[in-house]
Short mmCIF file of C-alpha atoms and ligand atoms in Angstrom, two decimals:
data_model
loop_
_atom_site.label_atom_id
_atom_site.label_comp_id
_atom_site.label_asym_id
_atom_site.label_seq_id
_atom_site.Cartn_x
_atom_site.Cartn_y
_atom_site.Cartn_z
CA UNK A 1 125.23 136.51 198.41
CA UNK A 2 125.27 134.26 201.45
CA UNK A 3 121.76 133.16 202.37
CA UNK A 4 120.96 131.27 205.51
CA UNK A 5 118.96 128.11 205.12
CA UNK A 6 117.49 127.60 208.56
CA UNK A 7 115.61 124.49 207.44
CA UNK A 8 118.85 122.68 206.46
CA UNK A 9 120.86 123.52 209.54
CA UNK A 10 122.24 119.99 209.81
CA UNK A 11 123.38 119.48 206.25
CA UNK A 12 126.82 117.90 206.17
CA UNK A 13 126.27 116.43 209.64
CA UNK A 14 126.07 112.75 210.47
CA UNK A 15 123.86 111.68 213.37
CA UNK A 16 123.40 108.17 214.77
CA UNK A 17 119.99 107.44 216.29
CA UNK A 18 119.14 104.24 218.16
CA UNK A 19 115.47 103.36 218.46
CA UNK A 20 112.97 100.70 219.41
CA UNK A 21 113.25 97.78 221.78
CA UNK A 22 115.78 95.01 221.58
CA UNK A 23 114.86 91.33 221.54
CA UNK A 24 117.01 89.00 223.57
CA UNK A 25 116.56 85.36 222.55
CA UNK A 26 115.70 82.60 224.99
CA UNK A 27 115.68 79.98 222.24
CA UNK A 28 114.97 80.18 218.48
CA UNK A 29 111.24 80.87 219.03
CA UNK A 30 111.17 82.95 222.23
CA UNK A 31 112.65 86.21 223.39
CA UNK A 32 112.63 88.86 226.11
CA UNK A 33 111.55 92.34 225.05
CA UNK A 34 109.95 95.55 226.35
CA UNK A 35 107.08 97.86 225.45
CA UNK A 36 108.95 100.42 223.36
CA UNK A 37 107.11 101.17 220.09
CA UNK A 38 110.02 103.04 218.53
CA UNK A 39 107.77 106.06 217.90
CA UNK A 40 109.94 108.69 219.63
CA UNK A 41 113.21 107.51 218.10
CA UNK A 42 111.63 107.33 214.66
CA UNK A 43 110.27 110.87 214.99
CA UNK A 44 113.71 112.13 216.05
CA UNK A 45 115.39 110.49 213.06
CA UNK A 46 112.81 112.05 210.73
CA UNK A 47 113.26 115.51 212.28
CA UNK A 48 117.06 115.32 211.98
CA UNK A 49 116.67 114.22 208.35
CA UNK A 50 114.35 117.17 207.71
CA UNK A 51 117.07 119.51 208.97
CA UNK A 52 119.43 118.01 206.41
CA UNK A 53 121.41 115.54 208.52
CA UNK A 54 122.64 112.20 207.24
CA UNK A 55 121.04 109.80 209.71
CA UNK A 56 122.16 106.28 210.62
CA UNK A 57 119.06 104.77 212.20
CA UNK A 58 119.96 101.71 214.26
CA UNK A 59 116.68 100.11 215.21
CA UNK A 60 115.49 97.09 217.12
CA UNK A 61 112.25 95.35 216.11
CA UNK A 62 109.92 98.36 216.43
CA UNK A 63 106.17 98.64 215.86
CA UNK A 64 106.33 101.79 213.79
CA UNK A 65 108.05 101.68 210.39
CA UNK A 66 111.41 103.47 210.05
CA UNK A 67 111.45 106.89 208.38
CA UNK A 68 112.20 107.30 204.69
CA UNK A 69 115.44 108.91 203.67
CA UNK A 70 117.65 107.56 206.45
CA UNK A 71 120.06 104.63 206.50
CA UNK A 72 118.21 101.88 208.37
CA UNK A 73 120.32 99.31 210.22
CA UNK A 74 117.96 96.71 211.70
CA UNK A 75 119.17 94.67 214.66
CA UNK A 76 117.67 92.31 217.23
CA UNK A 77 119.84 92.30 220.31
CA UNK A 78 121.63 94.91 222.41
CA UNK A 79 124.96 93.37 221.47
CA UNK A 80 124.16 93.71 217.76
CA UNK A 81 122.98 97.29 218.36
CA UNK A 82 126.29 98.17 219.98
CA UNK A 83 128.22 96.68 217.04
CA UNK A 84 126.03 98.56 214.52
CA UNK A 85 126.56 101.86 216.34
CA UNK A 86 130.30 101.26 216.35
CA UNK A 87 130.26 100.50 212.61
CA UNK A 88 128.35 103.74 211.93
CA UNK A 89 130.98 105.95 213.60
CA UNK A 90 132.28 108.60 213.22
CA UNK A 91 129.34 110.91 213.82
CA UNK A 92 128.78 114.51 214.89
CA UNK A 93 126.01 113.54 217.29
CA UNK A 94 124.40 110.42 218.72
CA UNK A 95 120.87 110.15 220.10
CA UNK A 96 120.29 106.95 222.04
CA UNK A 97 116.51 106.62 222.07
CA UNK A 98 116.39 102.82 222.06
CA UNK A 99 114.89 100.93 224.99
CA UNK A 100 117.84 98.57 225.20
CA UNK A 101 117.24 95.41 227.20
CA UNK A 102 119.45 95.50 230.28
CA UNK A 103 120.14 91.78 230.23
CA UNK A 104 120.41 88.95 227.76
CA UNK A 105 119.87 85.27 228.46
CA UNK A 106 123.31 83.82 229.04
CA UNK A 107 122.08 80.26 228.64
CA UNK A 108 119.98 80.83 225.50
CA UNK A 109 119.47 77.52 223.69
CA UNK A 110 120.23 76.69 220.10
CA UNK A 111 117.15 74.45 219.97
CA UNK A 112 113.59 75.05 221.19
CA UNK A 113 113.17 74.40 224.91
CA UNK A 114 110.61 71.60 225.39
CA UNK A 115 108.45 70.66 228.34
CA UNK A 116 110.03 67.43 229.43
CA UNK A 117 106.88 66.03 231.05
CA UNK A 118 108.34 66.06 234.56
CA UNK A 119 106.98 69.52 235.46
CA UNK A 120 110.55 70.80 235.86
CA UNK A 121 110.80 74.45 234.84
CA UNK A 122 113.56 75.90 232.67
CA UNK A 123 116.00 78.20 234.46
CA UNK A 124 117.17 81.30 232.67
CA UNK A 125 120.49 82.84 233.58
CA UNK A 126 120.99 86.50 232.77
CA UNK A 127 124.08 88.48 231.83
CA UNK A 128 124.28 92.26 231.59
CA UNK A 129 124.16 93.84 228.13
CA UNK A 130 126.70 96.43 227.00
CA UNK A 131 125.60 99.95 227.92
CA UNK A 132 125.74 101.59 224.50
CA UNK A 133 125.13 105.12 225.80
CA UNK A 134 127.85 104.91 228.46
CA UNK A 135 130.25 103.32 226.00
CA UNK A 136 129.82 106.00 223.29
CA UNK A 137 129.89 108.80 225.88
CA UNK A 138 133.26 107.62 227.13
CA UNK A 139 134.89 107.00 223.74
CA UNK A 140 138.10 108.90 223.12
CA UNK A 141 138.88 110.31 219.70
CA UNK A 142 135.71 108.93 218.06
CA UNK A 143 133.25 110.37 220.59
CA UNK A 144 130.54 112.38 218.82
CA UNK A 145 130.70 115.99 220.01
CA UNK A 146 127.12 115.72 221.29
CA UNK A 147 125.74 112.58 222.95
CA UNK A 148 122.08 112.53 223.99
CA UNK A 149 120.50 109.82 226.13
CA UNK A 150 116.99 109.16 227.34
CA UNK A 151 115.82 108.26 230.81
CA UNK A 152 112.41 106.70 231.05
CA UNK A 153 111.62 106.59 234.75
CA UNK A 154 108.61 105.79 236.90
CA UNK A 155 109.84 107.29 240.19
CA UNK A 156 111.92 110.33 241.20
CA UNK A 157 112.24 111.15 237.51
CA UNK A 158 114.50 114.23 237.67
CA UNK A 159 116.80 112.92 240.39
CA UNK A 160 117.24 109.60 238.64
CA UNK A 161 117.78 111.20 235.25
CA UNK A 162 120.29 113.73 236.58
CA UNK A 163 122.26 110.94 238.23
CA UNK A 164 122.07 108.91 235.03
CA UNK A 165 123.53 111.74 232.96
CA UNK A 166 126.52 111.98 235.28
CA UNK A 167 127.02 108.24 235.57
CA UNK A 168 126.98 107.63 231.83
CA UNK A 169 128.89 110.76 230.81
CA UNK A 170 126.49 111.93 228.11
CA UNK A 171 125.90 115.62 227.39
CA UNK A 172 122.12 115.66 227.58
CA UNK A 173 119.47 113.39 229.01
CA UNK A 174 115.88 113.59 227.85
CA UNK A 175 113.93 112.49 230.90
CA UNK A 176 110.36 111.32 230.89
CA UNK A 177 107.89 109.89 233.33
CA UNK A 178 106.59 106.59 232.00
CA UNK A 179 104.45 105.59 234.98
CA UNK A 180 101.23 103.97 233.74
CA UNK A 181 99.11 106.93 234.94
CA UNK A 182 100.80 109.29 232.44
CA UNK A 183 99.74 107.13 229.48
CA UNK A 184 103.01 108.02 227.76
CA UNK A 185 104.43 104.55 227.17
CA UNK A 186 103.00 103.41 223.85
CA UNK A 187 101.09 106.68 223.32
CA UNK A 188 101.47 109.48 220.77
CA UNK A 189 102.52 112.24 223.19
CA UNK A 190 105.49 112.82 225.42
CA UNK A 191 106.27 115.14 228.33
CA UNK A 192 110.02 115.50 228.69
CA UNK A 193 112.62 117.43 230.63
CA UNK A 194 115.91 118.19 228.90
CA UNK A 195 118.77 117.85 231.38
CA UNK A 196 122.23 119.20 230.63
CA UNK A 197 125.21 120.48 232.60
CA UNK A 198 123.36 123.83 232.66
CA UNK A 199 120.28 122.43 234.39
CA UNK A 200 116.84 121.04 233.69
CA UNK A 201 114.28 122.46 231.28
CA UNK A 202 110.77 121.01 231.27
CA UNK A 203 108.83 121.06 228.04
CA UNK A 204 105.03 121.00 227.88
CA UNK A 205 103.27 117.81 226.91
CA UNK A 206 103.68 117.65 223.12
CA UNK A 207 103.24 115.17 220.33
CA UNK A 208 106.28 112.93 219.85
CA UNK A 209 106.81 114.73 216.52
CA UNK A 210 106.96 118.10 218.24
CA UNK A 211 109.35 116.78 220.88
CA UNK A 212 111.52 115.45 218.05
CA UNK A 213 111.45 118.75 216.18
CA UNK A 214 112.49 120.75 219.23
CA UNK A 215 115.24 118.29 220.05
CA UNK A 216 116.57 118.34 216.48
CA UNK A 217 116.65 122.16 216.57
CA UNK A 218 118.55 122.05 219.86
CA UNK A 219 121.02 119.56 218.43
CA UNK A 220 121.59 121.83 215.42
CA UNK A 221 122.25 124.75 217.76
CA UNK A 222 124.67 122.76 219.90
CA UNK A 223 126.61 121.56 216.85
CA UNK A 224 126.85 125.13 215.55
CA UNK A 225 128.49 126.08 218.83
CA UNK A 226 130.75 123.03 218.82
CA UNK A 227 131.87 124.16 215.35
CA UNK A 228 132.49 127.77 216.46
CA UNK A 229 134.47 126.60 219.49
N1 LIG B 301 121.05 102.50 227.13
C1 LIG B 301 121.98 101.96 226.26
N2 LIG B 301 122.40 100.67 226.46
C2 LIG B 301 121.93 99.94 227.47
C3 LIG B 301 120.97 100.48 228.37
C4 LIG B 301 120.55 101.77 228.16
O1 LIG B 301 122.41 102.64 225.33
N3 LIG B 301 122.36 98.70 227.64
C5 LIG B 301 120.64 103.90 226.92
C6 LIG B 301 119.19 104.09 226.50
O2 LIG B 301 119.08 104.09 225.09
C7 LIG B 301 118.88 105.44 227.10
C8 LIG B 301 119.74 105.51 228.34
O3 LIG B 301 120.77 104.54 228.15
O4 LIG B 301 119.30 106.49 226.25
C9 LIG B 301 119.07 105.24 229.62
O5 LIG B 301 118.45 103.98 229.58
P1 LIG B 301 117.84 103.43 230.93
O6 LIG B 301 117.25 102.10 230.68
O7 LIG B 301 116.95 104.50 231.49
O8 LIG B 301 119.15 103.37 231.83
P2 LIG B 301 119.84 102.18 232.59
O9 LIG B 301 121.25 102.60 232.79
O10 LIG B 301 119.62 100.90 231.89
O11 LIG B 301 119.16 102.18 234.01
P3 LIG B 301 117.83 101.47 234.57
O12 LIG B 301 118.32 100.54 235.62
O13 LIG B 301 117.02 102.61 235.12
O14 LIG B 301 117.13 100.76 233.43
CA1 LIG B 302 117.59 100.02 231.35
#
């Protein structure tokens, strides 16, 4: 008899998850980074794994350890993250939860920058990093059938996130308000709105694990439909 196994809805599926911050070197001992802990991306990877997916977990230097039972690809920079995502293709779905640095230091030095005694300050020049989410969303044949991005905003959260979804070409954007007053950045909870072509759906404030579980269930549902179509 055919039995349904609702807890393994993603078995046979491959999902790429990016997570954590990236570090962009200034010189061999210094870097530019951001406050992402990697907690939400890690929880998403674990939830997808629990539903039976094969997960490629491409992570920057995060505070929280990566989940067990996933393929961990550890990177430092946005450029390395892009290359690792490309190497992990093809995939059925991609969830870009990393807080990718927007710029790298174009004039990063091979040797440690020293104070030269004159009081002159070093000048950093920046160059834009590849936008991994926009790139994967606009891939041709190799585009995963579902691409999910995040939008951590401090102002006009829904308007910004809705615009971001269109601009990048991803299917869903998980928007959240990271203004300091919410206490979300670096915390254990998250309050998100899932934005798709169909509209915006706000979820209550939940633990990052619960957000991950709901998102993984949604992804399983969307891939079922992609299969049927
Ligand atoms: N992202 C990415 N590569 C980048 C920058 C962002 O893949 N170089 C992804 C993030 O992982 C996230 C989404 O894009 O899923 C939105 O990131 P965000 O920083 O909010 O968007 P930006 O386009 O960088 O816009 P902003 O100027 O608001 O930072
Ligand atoms: Ca950004």
